[in-house]
Amino acid sequence: MRILHTEPSADGFSMPAEFSEHYGCILIWPHRRDSWQNGAYAARKAFAELITAISESEKVIVCARYEDYDSARKALPPQVRVVEMSSDDSWARDVAPTFVTNGKEIRGIDWGFNAWGGLHDGLYFPWDKDNKMARKLCDLLDCDTYDKRDFILEGGSIHTDGEGTLLTTEECLLSKGRNPEMSKAEIEQTLCNTLGVKKIIWLKRGIYHDETNGHIDNICAFTAPAEVVLAWTDDKNDPQYEISQECLDILENETDAKGRKIKVHKLPLPEPVHITAEECDGLDDMDGEPTRIPGERLAASYVNFYISNGAVIVPQFGDKNDKTAVEILQKLFPTRNVIGLPHSRDILIGGGNIHCITQQIPSTTCSGNLRIRSLHSLQN
Ligand code: KQY
């Protein structure tokens, strides 16, 4: 594996859309006792259901710590590859590489990771194991990696259409805990150079009470070029109402990199989800302090879905809107099977959902030349 210091866009590489064909998907087996209740017992069941569903249409690699390898191997079907790797927590979207491709080869971006805000407002310390995962995964996949560790970015804070447009939020990318020394224009330029995009659409804020400083992947996602879903509520008394309305105004007045108007599909939110005292009891303290307080609102949203080659896997919260969300997404993804994941609440308690724990590895138009030799040999 080469560690590259050039710019991906200058090298002819760009980030494809999640709805393009994948080679596979990376996840990390949950273990952190202050993130996942009861030693991650319930979270592991939810992860296993999700991983099994994804593995029906693409390769899946699951990273597990030495002490969790047996648990992962036992819980997961044989077609899933389990590899030993250290991690601080289990958010593959944010700590695995963002992959770029030139159509023949894939390369990984190794962004800096500081646990969503470092010493300013980060969510745990230390985060050094997580920060090393992207490079290790590129090594495992035998793909070259771009060293972008001096720029703090999580995969959950960006979405692309694969046609030159990137969606993000000001709340996250302009936050004090990320790259406070950079101007908005400098951040834009870094995103364009690194991801091969031409236009950034900035929404102001993400989902209410999202501890990631408003990741885009919980509020708005591309479903096709020039088409997005937006998390939505009609309840004017909910602080989310104003946020969603503000996003809609921006999206309706924007065009994408190709000059197209953006079609916005409203995806209703579930009723606000609050953590119970019993759930909090199952979480260990962090440095003597609880990580969640009974009654705290969790950042539940159906937008946090994963698009695999054959399916779209959507969180479910035991809410009346569960079915509606699946129906709306099924219309938008007619060639895929839209599946609701019943135990998503056990993932949500950790602070994110399905999209946050997955990272797709794109395929290339010329898969015979795909430079993932170690995985390729597994196929044959
Ligand atoms: O949503 C995500 N991408 C990550 C959430 C991290 C929460 C840590 N408790």
Tab-separated table of C-alpha atoms and ligand atoms in Angstrom:
chain	number	residue	atom	x	y	z
A	1	MET	CA	0.000	0.000	0.000
A	2	ARG	CA	1.291	3.449	-0.893
A	3	ILE	CA	0.567	6.464	1.319
A	4	LEU	CA	-0.152	9.275	-1.112
A	5	HIS	CA	0.211	13.022	-0.562
A	6	THR	CA	-1.321	14.147	-3.861
A	7	GLU	CA	-4.915	15.299	-4.434
A	8	PRO	CA	-7.407	12.591	-5.488
A	9	SER	CA	-9.248	14.898	-7.918
A	10	ALA	CA	-5.966	15.833	-9.645
A	11	ASP	CA	-5.238	12.080	-9.913
A	12	GLY	CA	-8.636	11.508	-11.587
A	13	PHE	CA	-10.376	9.990	-8.524
A	14	SER	CA	-13.767	10.903	-7.068
A	15	MET	CA	-16.274	9.570	-4.552
A	16	PRO	CA	-19.160	7.621	-6.110
A	17	ALA	CA	-22.729	7.827	-4.804
A	18	GLU	CA	-23.805	5.224	-2.266
A	19	PHE	CA	-26.481	4.037	-4.724
A	20	SER	CA	-23.766	3.046	-7.256
A	21	GLU	CA	-22.632	-0.577	-7.281
A	22	HIS	CA	-20.592	-1.712	-4.277
A	23	TYR	CA	-17.830	-4.203	-3.898
A	24	GLY	CA	-18.695	-4.545	-0.238
A	25	CYS	CA	-19.203	-2.971	3.165
A	26	ILE	CA	-17.162	-2.517	6.361
A	27	LEU	CA	-18.557	-2.615	9.922
A	28	ILE	CA	-17.009	-2.811	13.404
A	29	TRP	CA	-18.285	-5.236	16.045
A	30	PRO	CA	-19.668	-3.226	19.016
A	31	HIS	CA	-17.976	-3.549	22.389
A	32	ARG	CA	-17.842	-0.217	24.213
A	33	ARG	CA	-19.774	-0.564	27.468
A	34	ASP	CA	-20.481	3.164	27.870
A	35	SER	CA	-21.944	3.315	24.326
A	36	TRP	CA	-23.871	0.031	24.150
A	37	GLN	CA	-26.050	-1.254	26.962
A	38	ASN	CA	-25.351	-4.492	28.818
A	39	GLY	CA	-21.938	-5.096	27.310
A	40	ALA	CA	-23.363	-4.550	23.779
A	41	TYR	CA	-25.559	-7.658	24.088
A	42	ALA	CA	-28.598	-6.145	22.313
A	43	ALA	CA	-26.500	-4.039	19.924
A	44	ARG	CA	-24.667	-7.149	18.721
A	45	LYS	CA	-27.983	-8.782	17.830
A	46	ALA	CA	-29.026	-5.706	15.840
A	47	PHE	CA	-25.617	-5.483	14.135
A	48	ALA	CA	-25.793	-9.191	13.249
A	49	GLU	CA	-29.256	-8.766	11.668
A	50	LEU	CA	-28.014	-5.828	9.639
A	51	ILE	CA	-24.767	-7.537	8.591
A	52	THR	CA	-26.653	-10.654	7.513
A	53	ALA	CA	-29.011	-8.547	5.374
A	54	ILE	CA	-26.130	-6.655	3.725
A	55	SER	CA	-24.157	-9.846	3.101
A	56	GLU	CA	-26.963	-11.154	0.902
A	57	SER	CA	-25.876	-8.837	-1.917
A	58	GLU	CA	-22.292	-7.731	-1.239
A	59	LYS	CA	-19.091	-8.706	0.584
A	60	VAL	CA	-18.979	-7.708	4.251
A	61	ILE	CA	-15.876	-7.239	6.381
A	62	VAL	CA	-16.378	-6.930	10.141
A	63	CYS	CA	-13.522	-5.643	12.307
A	64	ALA	CA	-13.487	-7.082	15.815
A	65	ARG	CA	-11.068	-6.519	18.688
A	66	TYR	CA	-8.987	-9.524	19.788
A	67	GLU	CA	-11.280	-10.127	22.770
A	68	ASP	CA	-14.463	-9.894	20.650
A	69	TYR	CA	-13.377	-12.001	17.682
A	70	ASP	CA	-15.077	-15.192	18.898
A	71	SER	CA	-18.325	-13.369	19.636
A	72	ALA	CA	-18.415	-11.840	16.141
A	73	ARG	CA	-17.443	-15.040	14.367
A	74	LYS	CA	-20.114	-17.012	16.207
A	75	ALA	CA	-22.862	-14.441	15.574
A	76	LEU	CA	-22.194	-13.835	11.882
A	77	PRO	CA	-22.850	-16.005	8.833
A	78	PRO	CA	-19.905	-17.706	7.101
A	79	GLN	CA	-19.958	-15.432	4.053
A	80	VAL	CA	-18.989	-12.518	6.327
A	81	ARG	CA	-15.270	-11.979	6.780
A	82	VAL	CA	-14.240	-11.182	10.394
A	83	VAL	CA	-10.803	-9.609	10.881
A	84	GLU	CA	-9.071	-8.654	14.098
A	85	MET	CA	-8.516	-4.905	14.461
A	86	SER	CA	-8.304	-2.538	17.439
A	87	SER	CA	-10.929	0.181	17.712
A	88	ASP	CA	-12.262	2.616	20.290
A	89	ASP	CA	-15.906	2.214	19.229
A	90	SER	CA	-17.949	0.977	16.261
A	91	TRP	CA	-18.745	3.811	13.852
A	92	ALA	CA	-17.345	2.547	10.550
A	93	ARG	CA	-18.929	5.422	8.588
A	94	ASP	CA	-16.700	7.834	10.470
A	95	VAL	CA	-13.473	5.890	10.987
A	96	ALA	CA	-13.172	3.613	7.936
A	97	PRO	CA	-11.796	5.200	4.743
A	98	THR	CA	-13.995	7.185	2.384
A	99	PHE	CA	-13.310	5.427	-0.925
A	100	VAL	CA	-12.680	7.189	-4.229
A	101	THR	CA	-12.339	5.596	-7.637
A	102	ASN	CA	-11.204	6.390	-11.180
A	103	GLY	CA	-13.384	3.594	-12.574
A	104	LYS	CA	-10.558	1.032	-12.571
A	105	GLU	CA	-9.008	1.274	-9.149
A	106	ILE	CA	-10.149	2.326	-5.709
A	107	ARG	CA	-8.188	4.316	-3.154
A	108	GLY	CA	-9.047	5.242	0.432
A	109	ILE	CA	-9.062	8.658	2.097
A	110	ASP	CA	-7.540	8.614	5.561
A	111	TRP	CA	-9.193	11.654	7.200
A	112	GLY	CA	-8.224	12.824	10.675
A	113	PHE	CA	-10.679	11.514	13.294
A	114	ASN	CA	-11.070	13.147	16.732
A	115	ALA	CA	-14.244	11.547	18.128
A	116	TRP	CA	-16.586	14.263	16.790
A	117	GLY	CA	-14.889	17.336	18.223
A	118	GLY	CA	-11.666	16.371	20.013
A	119	LEU	CA	-10.984	18.107	23.311
A	120	HIS	CA	-13.566	20.784	22.427
A	121	ASP	CA	-16.726	18.652	22.442
A	122	GLY	CA	-15.628	15.154	21.429
A	123	LEU	CA	-17.549	12.157	22.733
A	124	TYR	CA	-14.701	10.038	24.104
A	125	PHE	CA	-10.990	10.110	24.774
A	126	PRO	CA	-8.686	8.641	23.622
A	127	TRP	CA	-9.606	8.023	19.960
A	128	ASP	CA	-6.211	6.995	18.600
A	129	LYS	CA	-7.233	3.435	17.717
A	130	ASP	CA	-10.180	4.723	15.677
A	131	ASN	CA	-7.941	7.282	13.991
A	132	LYS	CA	-5.683	4.491	12.732
A	133	MET	CA	-8.413	2.309	11.278
A	134	ALA	CA	-8.725	3.929	7.845
A	135	ARG	CA	-5.090	3.344	7.010
A	136	LYS	CA	-5.162	-0.213	8.383
A	137	LEU	CA	-8.256	-0.983	6.309
A	138	CYS	CA	-6.584	0.316	3.142
A	139	ASP	CA	-3.651	-1.952	3.947
A	140	LEU	CA	-5.993	-4.903	4.447
A	141	LEU	CA	-7.785	-4.137	1.173
A	142	ASP	CA	-4.492	-3.579	-0.650
A	143	CYS	CA	-5.527	-0.167	-1.898
A	144	ASP	CA	-3.443	2.999	-1.797
A	145	THR	CA	-4.397	5.614	0.744
A	146	TYR	CA	-4.432	9.421	0.673
A	147	ASP	CA	-3.021	10.954	3.835
A	148	LYS	CA	-5.586	13.593	4.865
A	149	ARG	CA	-5.057	13.220	8.602
A	150	ASP	CA	-4.492	16.957	8.981
A	151	PHE	CA	-8.151	17.539	8.015
A	152	ILE	CA	-10.771	16.346	10.514
A	153	LEU	CA	-13.768	14.790	8.811
A	154	GLU	CA	-16.185	11.926	9.443
A	155	GLY	CA	-17.871	10.025	6.614
A	156	GLY	CA	-21.286	10.659	8.210
A	157	SER	CA	-20.891	14.384	7.592
A	158	ILE	CA	-20.900	14.094	3.771
A	159	HIS	CA	-23.150	12.622	1.062
A	160	THR	CA	-22.413	12.763	-2.679
A	161	ASP	CA	-24.502	12.131	-5.774
A	162	GLY	CA	-21.443	10.790	-7.629
A	163	GLU	CA	-22.037	13.499	-10.252
A	164	GLY	CA	-20.137	16.373	-8.674
A	165	THR	CA	-22.466	17.445	-5.834
A	166	LEU	CA	-21.809	17.090	-2.129
A	167	LEU	CA	-24.259	17.672	0.717
A	168	THR	CA	-23.130	18.661	4.200
A	169	THR	CA	-24.066	20.841	7.187
A	170	GLU	CA	-22.511	24.017	8.530
A	171	GLU	CA	-23.271	22.885	12.073
A	172	CYS	CA	-20.788	20.039	11.659
A	173	LEU	CA	-18.129	21.119	9.189
A	174	LEU	CA	-17.797	24.637	10.608
A	175	SER	CA	-17.831	23.412	14.226
A	176	LYS	CA	-15.036	24.507	16.581
A	177	GLY	CA	-13.970	20.928	17.261
A	178	ARG	CA	-13.169	20.051	13.601
A	179	ASN	CA	-11.005	22.447	11.569
A	180	PRO	CA	-11.412	25.811	13.365
A	181	GLU	CA	-8.387	27.365	11.677
A	182	MET	CA	-9.933	26.954	8.203
A	183	SER	CA	-12.420	29.255	6.485
A	184	LYS	CA	-15.577	27.907	4.836
A	185	ALA	CA	-13.969	28.532	1.424
A	186	GLU	CA	-10.865	26.542	2.420
A	187	ILE	CA	-13.013	23.671	3.671
A	188	GLU	CA	-14.951	23.705	0.366
A	189	GLN	CA	-11.706	23.598	-1.597
A	190	THR	CA	-10.432	20.649	0.471
A	191	LEU	CA	-13.675	18.733	-0.150
A	192	CYS	CA	-13.522	19.451	-3.900
A	193	ASN	CA	-9.855	18.433	-4.173
A	194	THR	CA	-10.262	15.303	-2.084
A	195	LEU	CA	-13.633	13.986	-3.229
A	196	GLY	CA	-13.646	15.195	-6.817
A	197	VAL	CA	-16.827	17.226	-6.355
A	198	LYS	CA	-17.602	20.589	-7.951
A	199	LYS	CA	-20.447	21.936	-5.842
A	200	ILE	CA	-21.169	21.833	-2.113
A	201	ILE	CA	-24.718	22.299	-0.838
A	202	TRP	CA	-24.583	23.504	2.745
A	203	LEU	CA	-27.584	22.830	4.956
A	204	LYS	CA	-27.444	24.789	8.191
A	205	ARG	CA	-28.219	22.180	10.845
A	206	GLY	CA	-28.691	18.453	11.254
A	207	ILE	CA	-31.226	16.532	13.346
A	208	TYR	CA	-32.160	18.110	16.663
A	209	HIS	CA	-29.976	16.857	19.538
A	210	ASP	CA	-27.623	14.883	17.281
A	211	GLU	CA	-24.383	14.503	19.243
A	212	THR	CA	-22.269	14.478	16.055
A	213	ASN	CA	-22.847	18.232	15.591
A	214	GLY	CA	-25.504	17.540	12.989
A	215	HIS	CA	-24.199	14.913	10.575
A	216	ILE	CA	-25.881	15.144	7.189
A	217	ASP	CA	-26.503	11.371	7.098
A	218	ASN	CA	-29.213	11.650	9.736
A	219	ILE	CA	-31.200	14.423	8.048
A	220	CYS	CA	-30.791	14.313	4.266
A	221	ALA	CA	-29.531	11.764	1.713
A	222	PHE	CA	-29.370	11.397	-2.063
A	223	THR	CA	-31.614	8.675	-3.435
A	224	ALA	CA	-30.713	9.438	-7.079
A	225	PRO	CA	-28.968	12.290	-8.907
A	226	ALA	CA	-30.870	15.514	-8.129
A	227	GLU	CA	-33.198	13.686	-5.667
A	228	VAL	CA	-32.981	13.645	-1.889
A	229	VAL	CA	-34.977	12.518	1.114
A	230	LEU	CA	-35.280	15.019	3.960
A	231	ALA	CA	-36.229	14.120	7.553
A	232	TRP	CA	-39.547	15.839	8.183
A	233	THR	CA	-42.053	16.732	10.887
A	234	ASP	CA	-45.286	18.742	10.662
A	235	ASP	CA	-45.277	19.347	14.426
A	236	LYS	CA	-44.611	23.068	14.864
A	237	ASN	CA	-43.928	22.532	18.585
A	238	ASP	CA	-41.002	20.233	17.845
A	239	PRO	CA	-37.633	22.086	17.605
A	240	GLN	CA	-36.966	19.835	14.602
A	241	TYR	CA	-39.725	21.612	12.632
A	242	GLU	CA	-37.752	24.809	12.113
A	243	ILE	CA	-34.580	22.856	11.236
A	244	SER	CA	-36.303	20.732	8.578
A	245	GLN	CA	-38.098	23.779	7.160
A	246	GLU	CA	-34.775	25.628	6.879
A	247	CYS	CA	-33.230	22.645	5.029
A	248	LEU	CA	-36.206	22.524	2.643
A	249	ASP	CA	-35.877	26.235	1.826
A	250	ILE	CA	-32.180	25.788	1.004
A	251	LEU	CA	-32.696	22.654	-1.094
A	252	GLU	CA	-35.619	24.140	-3.052
A	253	ASN	CA	-33.533	27.171	-3.951
A	254	GLU	CA	-30.412	25.251	-4.959
A	255	THR	CA	-29.259	23.480	-8.082
A	256	ASP	CA	-26.746	20.639	-8.186
A	257	ALA	CA	-23.340	20.544	-9.901
A	258	LYS	CA	-25.052	19.884	-13.232
A	259	GLY	CA	-27.481	22.793	-12.801
A	260	ARG	CA	-30.505	20.567	-12.042
A	261	LYS	CA	-33.203	21.530	-9.524
A	262	ILE	CA	-33.296	19.170	-6.568
A	263	LYS	CA	-36.412	17.098	-5.966
A	264	VAL	CA	-37.035	16.821	-2.221
A	265	HIS	CA	-38.982	13.858	-0.818
A	266	LYS	CA	-40.121	14.399	2.763
A	267	LEU	CA	-39.411	11.366	4.948
A	268	PRO	CA	-41.490	11.656	8.143
A	269	LEU	CA	-39.655	11.337	11.439
A	270	PRO	CA	-40.827	8.984	14.179
A	271	GLU	CA	-42.359	10.563	17.276
A	272	PRO	CA	-39.463	11.842	19.439
A	273	VAL	CA	-37.584	8.888	20.970
A	274	HIS	CA	-36.306	9.231	24.561
A	275	ILE	CA	-33.963	6.877	26.401
A	276	THR	CA	-35.481	5.130	29.440
A	277	ALA	CA	-34.017	4.830	32.943
A	278	GLU	CA	-33.682	1.083	32.424
A	279	GLU	CA	-31.696	1.590	29.217
A	280	CYS	CA	-29.439	4.116	30.978
A	281	ASP	CA	-28.837	1.588	33.784
A	282	GLY	CA	-27.375	-0.772	31.185
A	283	LEU	CA	-24.708	1.749	30.166
A	284	ASP	CA	-21.405	1.988	32.013
A	285	ASP	CA	-20.195	5.409	33.149
A	286	MET	CA	-17.396	7.153	31.291
A	287	ASP	CA	-14.762	8.611	33.626
A	288	GLY	CA	-17.285	8.332	36.461
A	289	GLU	CA	-20.025	10.211	34.589
A	290	PRO	CA	-23.119	8.767	32.863
A	291	THR	CA	-23.055	8.991	29.069
A	292	ARG	CA	-26.862	9.382	28.873
A	293	ILE	CA	-29.550	10.735	31.197
A	294	PRO	CA	-33.035	9.130	31.481
A	295	GLY	CA	-35.482	10.990	29.244
A	296	GLU	CA	-32.769	12.353	26.944
A	297	ARG	CA	-33.969	12.704	23.348
A	298	LEU	CA	-32.158	10.436	20.900
A	299	ALA	CA	-31.498	11.482	17.292
A	300	ALA	CA	-33.912	8.992	15.689
A	301	SER	CA	-34.381	9.348	11.911
A	302	TYR	CA	-35.323	7.065	9.021
A	303	VAL	CA	-32.791	8.907	6.806
A	304	ASN	CA	-30.019	6.911	8.478
A	305	PHE	CA	-30.455	3.966	6.066
A	306	TYR	CA	-27.829	1.953	4.169
A	307	ILE	CA	-28.098	1.275	0.421
A	308	SER	CA	-26.586	-2.127	-0.421
A	309	ASN	CA	-26.465	-3.636	-3.914
A	310	GLY	CA	-29.736	-5.481	-3.386
A	311	ALA	CA	-31.468	-3.697	-0.525
A	312	VAL	CA	-32.082	-0.493	1.381
A	313	ILE	CA	-32.011	-1.227	5.099
A	314	VAL	CA	-33.963	1.316	7.160
A	315	PRO	CA	-34.155	1.879	10.942
A	316	GLN	CA	-37.447	1.033	12.656
A	317	PHE	CA	-38.485	2.420	16.041
A	318	GLY	CA	-41.803	0.734	16.824
A	319	ASP	CA	-43.499	3.907	15.535
A	320	LYS	CA	-46.545	4.442	13.326
A	321	ASN	CA	-44.264	5.985	10.704
A	322	ASP	CA	-42.028	2.879	10.437
A	323	LYS	CA	-44.186	1.445	7.645
A	324	THR	CA	-44.608	4.799	5.873
A	325	ALA	CA	-40.835	5.301	5.759
A	326	VAL	CA	-40.349	1.854	4.205
A	327	GLU	CA	-43.114	2.532	1.653
A	328	ILE	CA	-41.687	5.914	0.631
A	329	LEU	CA	-38.187	4.486	0.221
A	330	GLN	CA	-39.497	1.460	-1.701
A	331	LYS	CA	-40.982	3.835	-4.310
A	332	LEU	CA	-37.663	5.679	-4.550
A	333	PHE	CA	-35.597	2.485	-4.858
A	334	PRO	CA	-37.746	0.282	-7.134
A	335	THR	CA	-34.894	-2.127	-8.017
A	336	ARG	CA	-33.954	-2.831	-4.391
A	337	ASN	CA	-35.745	-4.565	-1.563
A	338	VAL	CA	-36.442	-2.023	1.203
A	339	ILE	CA	-36.113	-3.774	4.575
A	340	GLY	CA	-36.944	-2.347	8.009
A	341	LEU	CA	-34.447	-3.286	10.745
A	342	PRO	CA	-36.566	-4.086	13.828
A	343	HIS	CA	-33.987	-3.616	16.604
A	344	SER	CA	-32.630	-0.240	15.441
A	345	ARG	CA	-33.289	1.312	18.855
A	346	ASP	CA	-30.409	-0.773	20.225
A	347	ILE	CA	-28.119	0.949	17.695
A	348	LEU	CA	-29.661	4.380	18.293
A	349	ILE	CA	-28.789	4.213	22.003
A	350	GLY	CA	-25.126	4.370	20.913
A	351	GLY	CA	-25.796	7.731	19.260
A	352	GLY	CA	-26.231	6.887	15.568
A	353	ASN	CA	-27.905	4.329	13.370
A	354	ILE	CA	-27.530	2.005	10.372
A	355	HIS	CA	-25.709	4.435	8.076
A	356	CYS	CA	-23.310	5.467	10.842
A	357	ILE	CA	-22.103	1.899	11.418
A	358	THR	CA	-21.540	1.014	7.738
A	359	GLN	CA	-19.039	2.158	5.101
A	360	GLN	CA	-19.410	1.020	1.507
A	361	ILE	CA	-16.483	-0.051	-0.674
A	362	PRO	CA	-17.375	0.960	-4.227
A	363	SER	CA	-17.080	-1.365	-7.161
A	364	THR	CA	-15.467	-0.169	-10.361
A	365	THR	CA	-16.745	-0.363	-13.900
A	366	CYS	CA	-13.790	-2.629	-14.571
A	367	SER	CA	-14.031	-5.024	-11.634
A	368	GLY	CA	-11.504	-7.434	-13.133
A	369	ASN	CA	-8.844	-4.823	-12.390
A	370	LEU	CA	-10.097	-3.994	-8.939
A	371	ARG	CA	-7.065	-3.614	-6.775
A	372	ILE	CA	-8.425	-5.433	-3.758
A	373	ARG	CA	-6.286	-8.450	-4.292
A	374	SER	CA	-6.721	-10.042	-0.891
A	375	LEU	CA	-10.508	-9.915	-1.160
A	376	HIS	CA	-10.547	-10.778	-4.821
A	377	SER	CA	-8.719	-14.020	-4.150
A	378	LEU	CA	-11.411	-14.953	-1.638
A	379	GLN	CA	-14.005	-14.814	-4.390
A	380	ASN	CA	-12.192	-17.346	-6.553
B	1	KQY	O1	-23.711	9.036	14.145
B	1	KQY	C1	-22.566	8.763	14.047
B	1	KQY	N1	-22.004	8.812	12.871
B	1	KQY	C2	-21.719	8.434	15.189
B	1	KQY	C3	-22.321	8.677	16.500
B	1	KQY	C4	-21.300	8.509	17.562
B	1	KQY	C5	-21.864	8.488	18.892
B	1	KQY	C6	-20.869	8.160	19.943
B	1	KQY	N2	-21.554	7.911	21.170
